[in-house]
C-alpha cells in the first residue's frame, strides 16, 4: 500500500521493530500470533513517534471494536488471515488490515497491565510466544 512520504519514518520504525522481534516470519502462525506481531510494531511505533496511528483500520476499529473482537475470536486460532491481514486488495465491506488494530489493542492492554514501559517493550521484542502476550493482556472489549 502506498503512503505519503511523511509516513516514511513511521514505516521505518514499524519495520525496524519487526526485525528486532524474536519471532521471525509468519509461516504456520495463528491469526492471533500474526496480529499480535503486527500490533507490537504498531504500538512501539506509536511510543517512538509520540503519535497514535491514524489509518482507516485504526479509526474503523475504534468505532467497531466489540463487533470486530467477536468476529476475530471465532477465527483467531486458525491460520487463515485473509480477512484480517495482507488483504489490501480484497477487503470489501470494511478497511483492510484490521488484524493490526486488534493486535495493537492487545498490546495496549498488556502494557496497561505491566505498567513499566521498558519492561513492556522488552517483553514485546523478546516474546517467542505471541499468544502468551494475548493471554496475559486481559484484552476483551465488553
Short mmCIF file of C-alpha atoms in Angstrom, two decimals:
data_model
loop_
_atom_site.label_atom_id
_atom_site.label_comp_id
_atom_site.label_asym_id
_atom_site.label_seq_id
_atom_site.Cartn_x
_atom_site.Cartn_y
_atom_site.Cartn_z
CA UNK A 1 0.00 0.00 0.00
CA UNK A 2 1.32 3.41 -0.92
CA UNK A 3 1.57 6.03 1.77
CA UNK A 4 2.56 9.72 1.76
CA UNK A 5 6.28 10.49 2.09
CA UNK A 6 5.59 11.94 5.55
CA UNK A 7 4.75 8.40 6.70
CA UNK A 8 8.20 7.01 5.81
CA UNK A 9 9.64 7.47 9.34
CA UNK A 10 6.69 5.60 10.88
CA UNK A 11 7.04 2.81 8.33
CA UNK A 12 10.77 2.53 9.01
CA UNK A 13 10.21 2.33 12.78
CA UNK A 14 7.47 -0.27 12.29
CA UNK A 15 9.73 -2.47 10.16
CA UNK A 16 12.70 -1.99 12.49
CA UNK A 17 10.58 -3.21 15.39
CA UNK A 18 9.68 -6.33 13.43
CA UNK A 19 13.33 -7.01 12.63
CA UNK A 20 14.05 -6.82 16.38
CA UNK A 21 11.32 -9.29 17.34
CA UNK A 22 12.48 -12.79 18.22
CA UNK A 23 9.61 -14.38 16.33
CA UNK A 24 10.66 -14.31 12.69
CA UNK A 25 8.38 -14.95 9.76
CA UNK A 26 4.78 -15.95 9.97
CA UNK A 27 4.77 -19.40 8.44
CA UNK A 28 2.35 -21.62 10.35
CA UNK A 29 1.47 -18.99 12.94
CA UNK A 30 -2.11 -18.44 14.01
CA UNK A 31 -4.03 -15.34 13.05
CA UNK A 32 -3.80 -14.27 16.69
CA UNK A 33 0.01 -14.59 16.79
CA UNK A 34 0.40 -12.76 13.48
CA UNK A 35 -1.91 -9.96 14.62
CA UNK A 36 -0.06 -9.55 17.91
CA UNK A 37 3.25 -9.41 16.00
CA UNK A 38 1.87 -6.56 13.88
CA UNK A 39 0.30 -4.96 16.94
CA UNK A 40 3.66 -4.89 18.70
CA UNK A 41 5.13 -2.98 15.76
CA UNK A 42 2.21 -0.53 15.68
CA UNK A 43 2.25 0.03 19.44
CA UNK A 44 6.02 0.55 19.70
CA UNK A 45 5.94 2.85 16.67
CA UNK A 46 3.34 4.95 18.46
CA UNK A 47 5.57 5.13 21.54
CA UNK A 48 8.63 6.13 19.50
CA UNK A 49 6.85 8.74 17.38
CA UNK A 50 4.55 10.03 20.09
CA UNK A 51 1.57 9.80 17.73
CA UNK A 52 -1.34 7.40 17.53
CA UNK A 53 -1.66 5.63 14.21
CA UNK A 54 -4.30 7.42 12.16
CA UNK A 55 -5.22 4.92 9.45
CA UNK A 56 -8.53 3.56 8.22
CA UNK A 57 -8.15 0.27 10.15
CA UNK A 58 -7.45 2.12 13.39
CA UNK A 59 -10.34 4.57 13.00
CA UNK A 60 -12.76 1.86 11.97
CA UNK A 61 -11.50 -0.41 14.72
CA UNK A 62 -12.07 2.18 17.41
CA UNK A 63 -15.68 2.59 16.29
CA UNK A 64 -16.42 -1.14 15.92
CA UNK A 65 -14.09 -2.76 18.43
CA UNK A 66 -16.58 -5.01 20.22
CA UNK A 67 -18.05 -6.41 16.98
CA UNK A 68 -14.60 -6.91 15.44
CA UNK A 69 -13.37 -8.69 18.55
CA UNK A 70 -16.35 -11.04 18.47
CA UNK A 71 -15.63 -11.93 14.83
CA UNK A 72 -11.88 -12.16 15.42
CA UNK A 73 -12.29 -14.52 18.39
CA UNK A 74 -14.12 -17.06 16.27
CA UNK A 75 -11.16 -17.39 13.86
CA UNK A 76 -8.08 -16.28 15.82
CA UNK A 77 -6.78 -19.78 16.48
CA UNK A 78 -6.68 -20.67 12.79
CA UNK A 79 -4.06 -19.81 10.20
CA UNK A 80 -6.34 -18.05 7.70
CA UNK A 81 -5.54 -14.36 7.95
CA UNK A 82 -7.10 -13.40 4.63
CA UNK A 83 -9.89 -11.32 6.19
CA UNK A 84 -7.59 -9.61 8.71
CA UNK A 85 -4.04 -9.19 7.35
CA UNK A 86 -2.44 -8.59 3.95
CA UNK A 87 -5.90 -8.08 2.47
CA UNK A 88 -5.48 -4.64 0.93
CA UNK A 89 -6.74 -5.76 -2.46
CA UNK A 90 -9.54 -8.00 -1.24
CA UNK A 91 -11.25 -6.09 1.59
CA UNK A 92 -14.79 -5.13 0.56
CA UNK A 93 -17.14 -4.18 3.40
CA UNK A 94 -14.58 -2.78 5.81
CA UNK A 95 -10.99 -1.47 5.79
CA UNK A 96 -8.12 -3.87 5.18
CA UNK A 97 -5.56 -4.83 7.82
CA UNK A 98 -7.89 -4.89 10.83
CA UNK A 99 -5.64 -7.50 12.43
CA UNK A 100 -3.20 -4.65 13.05
CA UNK A 101 -5.89 -2.91 15.09
CA UNK A 102 -6.73 -6.00 17.14
CA UNK A 103 -3.03 -6.67 17.75
CA UNK A 104 -2.46 -3.08 18.84
CA UNK A 105 -5.36 -3.23 21.27
CA UNK A 106 -4.00 -6.44 22.78
CA UNK A 107 -0.58 -4.79 23.18
CA UNK A 108 -2.11 -1.70 24.79
CA UNK A 109 -4.00 -3.90 27.26
CA UNK A 110 -0.80 -5.83 28.02
CA UNK A 111 1.14 -2.58 28.55
CA UNK A 112 -1.50 -1.30 30.98
CA UNK A 113 -1.16 -4.49 32.99
CA UNK A 114 2.65 -4.47 33.07
CA UNK A 115 2.81 -0.74 33.72
CA UNK A 116 6.53 -0.28 33.04
CA UNK A 117 7.40 0.94 29.55
CA UNK A 118 10.91 -0.56 29.33
CA UNK A 119 9.73 -3.91 30.66
CA UNK A 120 6.78 -3.91 28.26
CA UNK A 121 8.92 -3.17 25.20
CA UNK A 122 11.45 -5.81 26.23
CA UNK A 123 8.64 -8.35 26.63
CA UNK A 124 7.28 -7.49 23.20
CA UNK A 125 10.63 -7.80 21.45
CA UNK A 126 11.77 -10.94 23.27
CA UNK A 127 8.47 -12.82 23.13
CA UNK A 128 8.72 -16.14 21.38
CA UNK A 129 5.11 -16.98 22.17
CA UNK A 130 2.97 -14.09 20.96
CA UNK A 131 -0.22 -15.79 22.08
CA UNK A 132 1.10 -15.50 25.66
CA UNK A 133 1.01 -11.72 25.30
CA UNK A 134 -2.68 -12.00 24.50
CA UNK A 135 -3.33 -14.35 27.43
CA UNK A 136 -1.51 -12.02 29.83
CA UNK A 137 -3.14 -8.87 28.42
CA UNK A 138 -6.63 -9.48 29.72
CA UNK A 139 -7.89 -7.98 26.46
CA UNK A 140 -11.51 -8.31 25.51
CA UNK A 141 -13.80 -5.31 25.00
CA UNK A 142 -17.20 -5.50 26.57
#
